[in-house]
């Protein structure tokens, strides 16, 4: 079955700097790669996703890249702000199938 | 605009007791999921239901059972709770069509003593 590895487990960056979180997946049939943000005491919420027919997607300060050959994808947050502090999860899925998550990255934005 | 609703929000059980976690969604989604979240372990899939009438095991199904009661509701049952089942449980749903967003509930924090 699918296995998703996520690194790093913890990341601290200065406010205004960029943050990068990386994930790899094992099932070459996976075709959907969402990223979720979880704030304290809440359920995860989708922040951006990418499908396997696209190599890069951007939404304001957030971007995701996908390398299907290497089976890895990354989340990039630019100009980080205090409200970006949270736990971030990557995931992989096939159409209509289960969604497998990475172990998460706790992002700290330092003042 | 309820989305995904989980009950209860908090629960304390004694070892060996049973309970059912309830989940309901009002978005007419086909697929529903149960995850558990433990420190350092991320979100691990317990069971999922791709459509009404079907259920499948996920990554960590042992000790749990599920019921897809109808299209809206997907319950998770612990028949004989163990301390290892202390966790935060999340229910999620999505349309089940090609590559769609999953929506999560607020979670149930379960402690087994």
mmCIF file with all atom_site columns, C-alpha atoms in Angstrom:
data_model
loop_
_atom_site.group_PDB
_atom_site.id
_atom_site.type_symbol
_atom_site.label_atom_id
_atom_site.label_alt_id
_atom_site.label_comp_id
_atom_site.label_asym_id
_atom_site.label_entity_id
_atom_site.label_seq_id
_atom_site.pdbx_PDB_ins_code
_atom_site.Cartn_x
_atom_site.Cartn_y
_atom_site.Cartn_z
_atom_site.occupancy
_atom_site.B_iso_or_equiv
_atom_site.pdbx_formal_charge
_atom_site.auth_seq_id
_atom_site.auth_comp_id
_atom_site.auth_asym_id
_atom_site.auth_atom_id
_atom_site.pdbx_PDB_model_num
ATOM 1   C CA . UNK A 1 1   ? 0.000   0.000  0.000   1.00 0.00 ? 1   UNK A CA 1
ATOM 2   C CA . UNK A 1 2   ? 0.865   3.664  -0.125  1.00 0.00 ? 2   UNK A CA 1
ATOM 3   C CA . UNK A 1 3   ? 3.503   5.031  2.236   1.00 0.00 ? 3   UNK A CA 1
ATOM 4   C CA . UNK A 1 4   ? 4.137   8.763  2.673   1.00 0.00 ? 4   UNK A CA 1
ATOM 5   C CA . UNK A 1 5   ? 7.308   10.077 4.290   1.00 0.00 ? 5   UNK A CA 1
ATOM 6   C CA . UNK A 1 6   ? 7.487   13.713 5.436   1.00 0.00 ? 6   UNK A CA 1
ATOM 7   C CA . UNK A 1 7   ? 10.487  15.830 6.499   1.00 0.00 ? 7   UNK A CA 1
ATOM 8   C CA . UNK A 1 8   ? 11.381  17.625 8.649   1.00 0.00 ? 8   UNK A CA 1
ATOM 9   C CA . UNK A 1 9   ? 9.280   16.801 11.695  1.00 0.00 ? 9   UNK A CA 1
ATOM 10  C CA . UNK A 1 10  ? 9.967   20.258 13.157  1.00 0.00 ? 10  UNK A CA 1
ATOM 11  C CA . UNK A 1 11  ? 10.940  23.461 11.381  1.00 0.00 ? 11  UNK A CA 1
ATOM 12  C CA . UNK A 1 12  ? 11.723  26.890 12.817  1.00 0.00 ? 12  UNK A CA 1
ATOM 13  C CA . UNK A 1 13  ? 12.114  29.909 10.550  1.00 0.00 ? 13  UNK A CA 1
ATOM 14  C CA . UNK A 1 14  ? 12.410  33.641 11.113  1.00 0.00 ? 14  UNK A CA 1
ATOM 15  C CA . UNK A 1 15  ? 9.346   35.660 10.284  1.00 0.00 ? 15  UNK A CA 1
ATOM 16  C CA . UNK A 1 16  ? 9.606   36.802 6.688   1.00 0.00 ? 16  UNK A CA 1
ATOM 17  C CA . UNK A 1 17  ? 11.812  33.890 5.603   1.00 0.00 ? 17  UNK A CA 1
ATOM 18  C CA . UNK A 1 18  ? 10.694  30.914 3.527   1.00 0.00 ? 18  UNK A CA 1
ATOM 19  C CA . UNK A 1 19  ? 9.774   27.449 4.748   1.00 0.00 ? 19  UNK A CA 1
ATOM 20  C CA . UNK A 1 20  ? 10.019  24.227 2.756   1.00 0.00 ? 20  UNK A CA 1
ATOM 21  C CA . UNK A 1 21  ? 8.507   20.859 3.684   1.00 0.00 ? 21  UNK A CA 1
ATOM 22  C CA . UNK A 1 22  ? 9.230   17.754 1.639   1.00 0.00 ? 22  UNK A CA 1
ATOM 23  C CA . UNK A 1 23  ? 7.334   14.496 1.126   1.00 0.00 ? 23  UNK A CA 1
ATOM 24  C CA . UNK A 1 24  ? 7.883   11.283 -0.777  1.00 0.00 ? 24  UNK A CA 1
ATOM 25  C CA . UNK A 1 25  ? 5.322   8.641  -1.723  1.00 0.00 ? 25  UNK A CA 1
ATOM 26  C CA . UNK A 1 26  ? 5.648   5.024  -2.758  1.00 0.00 ? 26  UNK A CA 1
ATOM 27  C CA . UNK A 1 27  ? 2.650   4.193  -4.968  1.00 0.00 ? 27  UNK A CA 1
ATOM 28  C CA . UNK A 1 28  ? 3.207   5.391  -8.523  1.00 0.00 ? 28  UNK A CA 1
ATOM 29  C CA . UNK A 1 29  ? -0.567  5.164  -9.115  1.00 0.00 ? 29  UNK A CA 1
ATOM 30  C CA . UNK A 1 30  ? -1.266  7.987  -6.635  1.00 0.00 ? 30  UNK A CA 1
ATOM 31  C CA . UNK A 1 31  ? -2.524  11.007 -8.505  1.00 0.00 ? 31  UNK A CA 1
ATOM 32  C CA . UNK A 1 32  ? -3.660  13.519 -5.911  1.00 0.00 ? 32  UNK A CA 1
ATOM 33  C CA . UNK A 1 33  ? -1.428  15.247 -3.366  1.00 0.00 ? 33  UNK A CA 1
ATOM 34  C CA . UNK A 1 34  ? -3.096  17.581 -0.846  1.00 0.00 ? 34  UNK A CA 1
ATOM 35  C CA . UNK A 1 35  ? -1.503  19.615 1.921   1.00 0.00 ? 35  UNK A CA 1
ATOM 36  C CA . UNK A 1 36  ? -3.353  20.257 5.161   1.00 0.00 ? 36  UNK A CA 1
ATOM 37  C CA . UNK A 1 37  ? -2.782  22.746 7.968   1.00 0.00 ? 37  UNK A CA 1
ATOM 38  C CA . UNK A 1 38  ? -3.825  21.915 11.500  1.00 0.00 ? 38  UNK A CA 1
ATOM 39  C CA . UNK A 1 39  ? -4.123  24.542 14.189  1.00 0.00 ? 39  UNK A CA 1
ATOM 40  C CA . UNK A 1 40  ? -4.230  23.678 17.860  1.00 0.00 ? 40  UNK A CA 1
ATOM 41  C CA . UNK A 1 41  ? -7.411  21.919 18.890  1.00 0.00 ? 41  UNK A CA 1
ATOM 42  C CA . UNK A 1 42  ? -8.858  21.824 15.394  1.00 0.00 ? 42  UNK A CA 1
ATOM 43  C CA . UNK A 1 43  ? -9.226  19.381 12.543  1.00 0.00 ? 43  UNK A CA 1
ATOM 44  C CA . UNK A 1 44  ? -6.899  19.612 9.521   1.00 0.00 ? 44  UNK A CA 1
ATOM 45  C CA . UNK A 1 45  ? -7.898  21.996 6.734   1.00 0.00 ? 45  UNK A CA 1
ATOM 46  C CA . UNK A 1 46  ? -6.813  21.894 3.113   1.00 0.00 ? 46  UNK A CA 1
ATOM 47  C CA . UNK A 1 47  ? -4.485  24.719 2.090   1.00 0.00 ? 47  UNK A CA 1
ATOM 48  C CA . UNK A 1 48  ? -3.408  23.604 -1.384  1.00 0.00 ? 48  UNK A CA 1
ATOM 49  C CA . UNK A 1 49  ? -3.434  20.497 -3.538  1.00 0.00 ? 49  UNK A CA 1
ATOM 50  C CA . UNK A 1 50  ? -1.843  19.292 -6.744  1.00 0.00 ? 50  UNK A CA 1
ATOM 51  C CA . UNK A 1 51  ? -2.816  16.661 -9.259  1.00 0.00 ? 51  UNK A CA 1
ATOM 52  C CA . UNK A 1 52  ? -0.423  14.386 -11.068 1.00 0.00 ? 52  UNK A CA 1
ATOM 53  C CA . UNK A 1 53  ? -0.852  16.107 -14.433 1.00 0.00 ? 53  UNK A CA 1
ATOM 54  C CA . UNK A 1 54  ? 0.598   19.334 -13.017 1.00 0.00 ? 54  UNK A CA 1
ATOM 55  C CA . UNK A 1 55  ? 4.170   20.048 -11.922 1.00 0.00 ? 55  UNK A CA 1
ATOM 56  C CA . UNK A 1 56  ? 3.620   23.192 -9.875  1.00 0.00 ? 56  UNK A CA 1
ATOM 57  C CA . UNK A 1 57  ? 0.769   25.182 -8.360  1.00 0.00 ? 57  UNK A CA 1
ATOM 58  C CA . UNK A 1 58  ? 0.802   28.490 -6.533  1.00 0.00 ? 58  UNK A CA 1
ATOM 59  C CA . UNK A 1 59  ? -1.703  30.301 -4.357  1.00 0.00 ? 59  UNK A CA 1
ATOM 60  C CA . UNK A 1 60  ? -0.434  33.636 -3.020  1.00 0.00 ? 60  UNK A CA 1
ATOM 61  C CA . UNK A 1 61  ? 2.405   32.824 -0.571  1.00 0.00 ? 61  UNK A CA 1
ATOM 62  C CA . UNK A 1 62  ? 1.983   29.061 -0.863  1.00 0.00 ? 62  UNK A CA 1
ATOM 63  C CA . UNK A 1 63  ? 3.283   26.845 -3.656  1.00 0.00 ? 63  UNK A CA 1
ATOM 64  C CA . UNK A 1 64  ? 3.529   23.117 -4.192  1.00 0.00 ? 64  UNK A CA 1
ATOM 65  C CA . UNK A 1 65  ? 5.784   21.252 -6.610  1.00 0.00 ? 65  UNK A CA 1
ATOM 66  C CA . UNK A 1 66  ? 5.485   17.657 -7.781  1.00 0.00 ? 66  UNK A CA 1
ATOM 67  C CA . UNK A 1 67  ? 8.125   15.412 -9.310  1.00 0.00 ? 67  UNK A CA 1
ATOM 68  C CA . UNK A 1 68  ? 6.326   12.256 -10.483 1.00 0.00 ? 68  UNK A CA 1
ATOM 69  C CA . UNK A 1 69  ? 9.488   10.536 -11.646 1.00 0.00 ? 69  UNK A CA 1
ATOM 70  C CA . UNK A 1 70  ? 11.152  10.842 -8.266  1.00 0.00 ? 70  UNK A CA 1
ATOM 71  C CA . UNK A 1 71  ? 7.813   10.471 -6.423  1.00 0.00 ? 71  UNK A CA 1
ATOM 72  C CA . UNK A 1 72  ? 8.274   13.493 -4.257  1.00 0.00 ? 72  UNK A CA 1
ATOM 73  C CA . UNK A 1 73  ? 6.411   16.733 -3.677  1.00 0.00 ? 73  UNK A CA 1
ATOM 74  C CA . UNK A 1 74  ? 7.127   19.832 -1.635  1.00 0.00 ? 74  UNK A CA 1
ATOM 75  C CA . UNK A 1 75  ? 5.333   22.716 0.050   1.00 0.00 ? 75  UNK A CA 1
ATOM 76  C CA . UNK A 1 76  ? 6.872   26.179 -0.104  1.00 0.00 ? 76  UNK A CA 1
ATOM 77  C CA . UNK A 1 77  ? 5.681   29.048 2.086   1.00 0.00 ? 77  UNK A CA 1
ATOM 78  C CA . UNK A 1 78  ? 7.228   32.429 1.344   1.00 0.00 ? 78  UNK A CA 1
ATOM 79  C CA . UNK A 1 79  ? 7.267   35.586 3.495   1.00 0.00 ? 79  UNK A CA 1
ATOM 80  C CA . UNK A 1 80  ? 6.213   33.605 6.537   1.00 0.00 ? 80  UNK A CA 1
ATOM 81  C CA . UNK A 1 81  ? 3.947   35.238 9.105   1.00 0.00 ? 81  UNK A CA 1
ATOM 82  C CA . UNK A 1 82  ? 3.110   34.357 12.742  1.00 0.00 ? 82  UNK A CA 1
ATOM 83  C CA . UNK A 1 83  ? -0.227  32.873 11.672  1.00 0.00 ? 83  UNK A CA 1
ATOM 84  C CA . UNK A 1 84  ? 1.656   30.288 9.595   1.00 0.00 ? 84  UNK A CA 1
ATOM 85  C CA . UNK A 1 85  ? 2.708   28.559 12.829  1.00 0.00 ? 85  UNK A CA 1
ATOM 86  C CA . UNK A 1 86  ? 0.868   25.218 12.816  1.00 0.00 ? 86  UNK A CA 1
ATOM 87  C CA . UNK A 1 87  ? 1.276   21.542 11.957  1.00 0.00 ? 87  UNK A CA 1
ATOM 88  C CA . UNK A 1 88  ? 1.350   20.754 8.243   1.00 0.00 ? 88  UNK A CA 1
ATOM 89  C CA . UNK A 1 89  ? 0.523   17.373 6.700   1.00 0.00 ? 89  UNK A CA 1
ATOM 90  C CA . UNK A 1 90  ? 1.130   16.087 3.215   1.00 0.00 ? 90  UNK A CA 1
ATOM 91  C CA . UNK A 1 91  ? -0.942  13.246 1.807   1.00 0.00 ? 91  UNK A CA 1
ATOM 92  C CA . UNK A 1 92  ? -1.283  11.028 -1.247  1.00 0.00 ? 92  UNK A CA 1
ATOM 93  C CA . UNK A 1 93  ? -4.354  9.438  -2.780  1.00 0.00 ? 93  UNK A CA 1
ATOM 94  C CA . UNK A 1 94  ? -5.716  7.679  -5.826  1.00 0.00 ? 94  UNK A CA 1
ATOM 95  C CA . UNK A 1 95  ? -9.098  8.500  -7.313  1.00 0.00 ? 95  UNK A CA 1
ATOM 96  C CA . UNK A 1 96  ? -11.887 7.363  -5.004  1.00 0.00 ? 96  UNK A CA 1
ATOM 97  C CA . UNK A 1 97  ? -9.450  5.618  -2.693  1.00 0.00 ? 97  UNK A CA 1
ATOM 98  C CA . UNK A 1 98  ? -8.047  6.099  0.779   1.00 0.00 ? 98  UNK A CA 1
ATOM 99  C CA . UNK A 1 99  ? -5.951  9.127  1.701   1.00 0.00 ? 99  UNK A CA 1
ATOM 100 C CA . UNK A 1 100 ? -2.603  8.364  3.360   1.00 0.00 ? 100 UNK A CA 1
ATOM 101 C CA . UNK A 1 101 ? -0.910  11.099 5.363   1.00 0.00 ? 101 UNK A CA 1
ATOM 102 C CA . UNK A 1 102 ? 2.667   11.845 6.331   1.00 0.00 ? 102 UNK A CA 1
ATOM 103 C CA . UNK A 1 103 ? 3.613   12.214 9.992   1.00 0.00 ? 103 UNK A CA 1
ATOM 104 C CA . UNK A 1 104 ? 3.403   15.990 9.942   1.00 0.00 ? 104 UNK A CA 1
ATOM 105 C CA . UNK A 1 105 ? 5.734   18.987 10.314  1.00 0.00 ? 105 UNK A CA 1
ATOM 106 C CA . UNK A 1 106 ? 5.423   21.401 13.202  1.00 0.00 ? 106 UNK A CA 1
ATOM 107 C CA . UNK A 1 107 ? 6.292   24.849 11.830  1.00 0.00 ? 107 UNK A CA 1
ATOM 108 C CA . UNK A 1 108 ? 7.385   27.587 14.242  1.00 0.00 ? 108 UNK A CA 1
ATOM 109 C CA . UNK A 1 109 ? 7.620   31.161 12.991  1.00 0.00 ? 109 UNK A CA 1
ATOM 110 C CA . UNK A 1 110 ? 10.133  33.038 15.142  1.00 0.00 ? 110 UNK A CA 1
ATOM 111 C CA . UNK A 1 111 ? 9.671   36.797 15.759  1.00 0.00 ? 111 UNK A CA 1
ATOM 112 C CA . UNK B 2 1   ? -23.183 24.883 7.301   1.00 0.00 ? 1   UNK B CA 1
ATOM 113 C CA . UNK B 2 2   ? -22.312 22.062 9.711   1.00 0.00 ? 2   UNK B CA 1
ATOM 114 C CA . UNK B 2 3   ? -19.909 20.113 7.449   1.00 0.00 ? 3   UNK B CA 1
ATOM 115 C CA . UNK B 2 4   ? -18.575 17.092 9.377   1.00 0.00 ? 4   UNK B CA 1
ATOM 116 C CA . UNK B 2 5   ? -19.895 16.695 12.916  1.00 0.00 ? 5   UNK B CA 1
ATOM 117 C CA . UNK B 2 6   ? -18.349 14.333 15.455  1.00 0.00 ? 6   UNK B CA 1
ATOM 118 C CA . UNK B 2 7   ? -19.771 13.322 18.809  1.00 0.00 ? 7   UNK B CA 1
ATOM 119 C CA . UNK B 2 8   ? -18.706 13.282 21.544  1.00 0.00 ? 8   UNK B CA 1
ATOM 120 C CA . UNK B 2 9   ? -15.875 15.826 21.683  1.00 0.00 ? 9   UNK B CA 1
ATOM 121 C CA . UNK B 2 10  ? -14.301 14.297 24.790  1.00 0.00 ? 10  UNK B CA 1
ATOM 122 C CA . UNK B 2 11  ? -14.617 10.866 26.400  1.00 0.00 ? 11  UNK B CA 1
ATOM 123 C CA . UNK B 2 12  ? -12.932 8.955  29.198  1.00 0.00 ? 12  UNK B CA 1
ATOM 124 C CA . UNK B 2 13  ? -13.319 5.184  29.231  1.00 0.00 ? 13  UNK B CA 1
ATOM 125 C CA . UNK B 2 14  ? -12.140 2.465  31.529  1.00 0.00 ? 14  UNK B CA 1
ATOM 126 C CA . UNK B 2 15  ? -10.172 -0.416 30.058  1.00 0.00 ? 15  UNK B CA 1
ATOM 127 C CA . UNK B 2 16  ? -12.567 -3.002 28.659  1.00 0.00 ? 16  UNK B CA 1
ATOM 128 C CA . UNK B 2 17  ? -15.498 -0.648 28.189  1.00 0.00 ? 17  UNK B CA 1
ATOM 129 C CA . UNK B 2 18  ? -17.073 -0.187 24.783  1.00 0.00 ? 18  UNK B CA 1
ATOM 130 C CA . UNK B 2 19  ? -18.235 2.920  22.992  1.00 0.00 ? 19  UNK B CA 1
ATOM 131 C CA . UNK B 2 20  ? -19.213 4.248  19.588  1.00 0.00 ? 20  UNK B CA 1
ATOM 132 C CA . UNK B 2 21  ? -17.896 7.438  18.056  1.00 0.00 ? 21  UNK B CA 1
ATOM 133 C CA . UNK B 2 22  ? -20.408 9.098  15.794  1.00 0.00 ? 22  UNK B CA 1
ATOM 134 C CA . UNK B 2 23  ? -19.758 11.029 12.599  1.00 0.00 ? 23  UNK B CA 1
ATOM 135 C CA . UNK B 2 24  ? -22.229 12.713 10.278  1.00 0.00 ? 24  UNK B CA 1
ATOM 136 C CA . UNK B 2 25  ? -21.735 14.880 7.212   1.00 0.00 ? 25  UNK B CA 1
ATOM 137 C CA . UNK B 2 26  ? -24.253 17.071 5.421   1.00 0.00 ? 26  UNK B CA 1
ATOM 138 C CA . UNK B 2 27  ? -22.337 17.604 2.160   1.00 0.00 ? 27  UNK B CA 1
ATOM 139 C CA . UNK B 2 28  ? -23.741 14.569 0.308   1.00 0.00 ? 28  UNK B CA 1
ATOM 140 C CA . UNK B 2 29  ? -20.252 13.038 0.164   1.00 0.00 ? 29  UNK B CA 1
ATOM 141 C CA . UNK B 2 30  ? -19.762 9.445  -0.932  1.00 0.00 ? 30  UNK B CA 1
ATOM 142 C CA . UNK B 2 31  ? -16.504 8.674  0.901   1.00 0.00 ? 31  UNK B CA 1
ATOM 143 C CA . UNK B 2 32  ? -15.930 8.805  4.646   1.00 0.00 ? 32  UNK B CA 1
ATOM 144 C CA . UNK B 2 33  ? -12.849 8.098  6.760   1.00 0.00 ? 33  UNK B CA 1
ATOM 145 C CA . UNK B 2 34  ? -11.771 7.518  10.334  1.00 0.00 ? 34  UNK B CA 1
ATOM 146 C CA . UNK B 2 35  ? -8.261  8.541  11.444  1.00 0.00 ? 35  UNK B CA 1
ATOM 147 C CA . UNK B 2 36  ? -6.454  8.535  14.727  1.00 0.00 ? 36  UNK B CA 1
ATOM 148 C CA . UNK B 2 37  ? -3.818  11.124 15.614  1.00 0.00 ? 37  UNK B CA 1
ATOM 149 C CA . UNK B 2 38  ? -1.049  10.412 18.077  1.00 0.00 ? 38  UNK B CA 1
ATOM 150 C CA . UNK B 2 39  ? 1.992   12.582 18.887  1.00 0.00 ? 39  UNK B CA 1
ATOM 151 C CA . UNK B 2 40  ? 4.720   12.056 16.292  1.00 0.00 ? 40  UNK B CA 1
ATOM 152 C CA . UNK B 2 41  ? 2.605   9.589  14.313  1.00 0.00 ? 41  UNK B CA 1
ATOM 153 C CA . UNK B 2 42  ? 0.569   11.892 12.150  1.00 0.00 ? 42  UNK B CA 1
ATOM 154 C CA . UNK B 2 43  ? -2.868  10.864 10.931  1.00 0.00 ? 43  UNK B CA 1
ATOM 155 C CA . UNK B 2 44  ? -3.259  7.115  10.562  1.00 0.00 ? 44  UNK B CA 1
ATOM 156 C CA . UNK B 2 45  ? -6.210  5.675  8.681   1.00 0.00 ? 45  UNK B CA 1
ATOM 157 C CA . UNK B 2 46  ? -8.314  3.221  10.690  1.00 0.00 ? 46  UNK B CA 1
ATOM 158 C CA . UNK B 2 47  ? -11.169 2.433  8.286   1.00 0.00 ? 47  UNK B CA 1
ATOM 159 C CA . UNK B 2 48  ? -12.776 4.083  5.325   1.00 0.00 ? 48  UNK B CA 1
ATOM 160 C CA . UNK B 2 49  ? -15.943 3.788  3.292   1.00 0.00 ? 49  UNK B CA 1
ATOM 161 C CA . UNK B 2 50  ? -15.692 4.605  -0.382  1.00 0.00 ? 50  UNK B CA 1
ATOM 162 C CA . UNK B 2 51  ? -19.472 4.599  -0.765  1.00 0.00 ? 51  UNK B CA 1
ATOM 163 C CA . UNK B 2 52  ? -22.622 3.734  1.134   1.00 0.00 ? 52  UNK B CA 1
ATOM 164 C CA . UNK B 2 53  ? -22.656 0.018  1.897   1.00 0.00 ? 53  UNK B CA 1
ATOM 165 C CA . UNK B 2 54  ? -18.904 -0.549 1.655   1.00 0.00 ? 54  UNK B CA 1
ATOM 166 C CA . UNK B 2 55  ? -16.123 -0.396 4.232   1.00 0.00 ? 55  UNK B CA 1
ATOM 167 C CA . UNK B 2 56  ? -12.418 -1.210 4.030   1.00 0.00 ? 56  UNK B CA 1
ATOM 168 C CA . UNK B 2 57  ? -9.542  -1.498 6.447   1.00 0.00 ? 57  UNK B CA 1
ATOM 169 C CA . UNK B 2 58  ? -6.940  1.197  6.629   1.00 0.00 ? 58  UNK B CA 1
ATOM 170 C CA . UNK B 2 59  ? -3.472  1.205  8.199   1.00 0.00 ? 59  UNK B CA 1
ATOM 171 C CA . UNK B 2 60  ? -4.440  0.453  11.823  1.00 0.00 ? 60  UNK B CA 1
ATOM 172 C CA . UNK B 2 61  ? -7.832  -1.367 11.951  1.00 0.00 ? 61  UNK B CA 1
ATOM 173 C CA . UNK B 2 62  ? -7.197  -3.758 14.847  1.00 0.00 ? 62  UNK B CA 1
ATOM 174 C CA . UNK B 2 63  ? -9.477  -3.197 17.826  1.00 0.00 ? 63  UNK B CA 1
ATOM 175 C CA . UNK B 2 64  ? -12.046 -1.195 15.856  1.00 0.00 ? 64  UNK B CA 1
ATOM 176 C CA . UNK B 2 65  ? -15.207 -1.802 13.868  1.00 0.00 ? 65  UNK B CA 1
ATOM 177 C CA . UNK B 2 66  ? -17.160 0.564  11.660  1.00 0.00 ? 66  UNK B CA 1
ATOM 178 C CA . UNK B 2 67  ? -20.653 0.932  10.291  1.00 0.00 ? 67  UNK B CA 1
ATOM 179 C CA . UNK B 2 68  ? -21.714 3.025  7.332   1.00 0.00 ? 68  UNK B CA 1
ATOM 180 C CA . UNK B 2 69  ? -25.268 3.499  8.529   1.00 0.00 ? 69  UNK B CA 1
ATOM 181 C CA . UNK B 2 70  ? -26.352 5.531  5.510   1.00 0.00 ? 70  UNK B CA 1
ATOM 182 C CA . UNK B 2 71  ? -24.763 8.057  3.197   1.00 0.00 ? 71  UNK B CA 1
ATOM 183 C CA . UNK B 2 72  ? -24.525 10.682 5.968   1.00 0.00 ? 72  UNK B CA 1
ATOM 184 C CA . UNK B 2 73  ? -23.272 8.643  8.910   1.00 0.00 ? 73  UNK B CA 1
ATOM 185 C CA . UNK B 2 74  ? -20.154 6.602  9.592   1.00 0.00 ? 74  UNK B CA 1
ATOM 186 C CA . UNK B 2 75  ? -19.586 5.291  13.118  1.00 0.00 ? 75  UNK B CA 1
ATOM 187 C CA . UNK B 2 76  ? -16.482 3.860  14.774  1.00 0.00 ? 76  UNK B CA 1
ATOM 188 C CA . UNK B 2 77  ? -16.867 1.302  17.561  1.00 0.00 ? 77  UNK B CA 1
ATOM 189 C CA . UNK B 2 78  ? -14.389 0.222  20.196  1.00 0.00 ? 78  UNK B CA 1
ATOM 190 C CA . UNK B 2 79  ? -15.638 -3.108 21.550  1.00 0.00 ? 79  UNK B CA 1
ATOM 191 C CA . UNK B 2 80  ? -13.151 -3.426 24.418  1.00 0.00 ? 80  UNK B CA 1
ATOM 192 C CA . UNK B 2 81  ? -11.145 -0.265 24.916  1.00 0.00 ? 81  UNK B CA 1
ATOM 193 C CA . UNK B 2 82  ? -7.422  -0.462 25.687  1.00 0.00 ? 82  UNK B CA 1
ATOM 194 C CA . UNK B 2 83  ? -5.022  2.264  26.899  1.00 0.00 ? 83  UNK B CA 1
ATOM 195 C CA . UNK B 2 84  ? -3.268  2.040  23.492  1.00 0.00 ? 84  UNK B CA 1
ATOM 196 C CA . UNK B 2 85  ? -6.451  3.438  21.961  1.00 0.00 ? 85  UNK B CA 1
ATOM 197 C CA . UNK B 2 86  ? -6.023  6.712  23.813  1.00 0.00 ? 86  UNK B CA 1
ATOM 198 C CA . UNK B 2 87  ? -5.876  9.179  20.940  1.00 0.00 ? 87  UNK B CA 1
ATOM 199 C CA . UNK B 2 88  ? -7.619  11.960 19.088  1.00 0.00 ? 88  UNK B CA 1
ATOM 200 C CA . UNK B 2 89  ? -9.992  10.563 16.478  1.00 0.00 ? 89  UNK B CA 1
ATOM 201 C CA . UNK B 2 90  ? -10.936 12.441 13.338  1.00 0.00 ? 90  UNK B CA 1
ATOM 202 C CA . UNK B 2 91  ? -13.665 11.714 10.868  1.00 0.00 ? 91  UNK B CA 1
ATOM 203 C CA . UNK B 2 92  ? -13.420 13.052 7.317   1.00 0.00 ? 92  UNK B CA 1
ATOM 204 C CA . UNK B 2 93  ? -15.480 12.958 4.156   1.00 0.00 ? 93  UNK B CA 1
ATOM 205 C CA . UNK B 2 94  ? -15.119 13.814 0.491   1.00 0.00 ? 94  UNK B CA 1
ATOM 206 C CA . UNK B 2 95  ? -17.146 13.429 -2.651  1.00 0.00 ? 95  UNK B CA 1
ATOM 207 C CA . UNK B 2 96  ? -15.189 10.379 -3.758  1.00 0.00 ? 96  UNK B CA 1
ATOM 208 C CA . UNK B 2 97  ? -14.895 11.662 -7.279  1.00 0.00 ? 97  UNK B CA 1
ATOM 209 C CA . UNK B 2 98  ? -11.549 12.209 -8.912  1.00 0.00 ? 98  UNK B CA 1
ATOM 210 C CA . UNK B 2 99  ? -9.084  14.058 -6.694  1.00 0.00 ? 99  UNK B CA 1
ATOM 211 C CA . UNK B 2 100 ? -11.275 15.957 -4.287  1.00 0.00 ? 100 UNK B CA 1
ATOM 212 C CA . UNK B 2 101 ? -10.707 17.709 -0.995  1.00 0.00 ? 101 UNK B CA 1
ATOM 213 C CA . UNK B 2 102 ? -11.437 15.886 2.250   1.00 0.00 ? 102 UNK B CA 1
ATOM 214 C CA . UNK B 2 103 ? -13.202 17.801 5.013   1.00 0.00 ? 103 UNK B CA 1
ATOM 215 C CA . UNK B 2 104 ? -12.451 16.961 8.629   1.00 0.00 ? 104 UNK B CA 1
ATOM 216 C CA . UNK B 2 105 ? -14.495 17.115 11.792  1.00 0.00 ? 105 UNK B CA 1
ATOM 217 C CA . UNK B 2 106 ? -13.230 18.782 14.964  1.00 0.00 ? 106 UNK B CA 1
ATOM 218 C CA . UNK B 2 107 ? -12.095 15.514 16.513  1.00 0.00 ? 107 UNK B CA 1
ATOM 219 C CA . UNK B 2 108 ? -12.923 13.350 19.533  1.00 0.00 ? 108 UNK B CA 1
ATOM 220 C CA . UNK B 2 109 ? -10.354 13.212 22.305  1.00 0.00 ? 109 UNK B CA 1
ATOM 221 C CA . UNK B 2 110 ? -10.544 9.747  23.869  1.00 0.00 ? 110 UNK B CA 1
ATOM 222 C CA . UNK B 2 111 ? -8.703  8.690  27.001  1.00 0.00 ? 111 UNK B CA 1
ATOM 223 C CA . UNK B 2 112 ? -8.702  5.063  28.123  1.00 0.00 ? 112 UNK B CA 1
ATOM 224 C CA . UNK B 2 113 ? -7.624  4.544  31.727  1.00 0.00 ? 113 UNK B CA 1
#
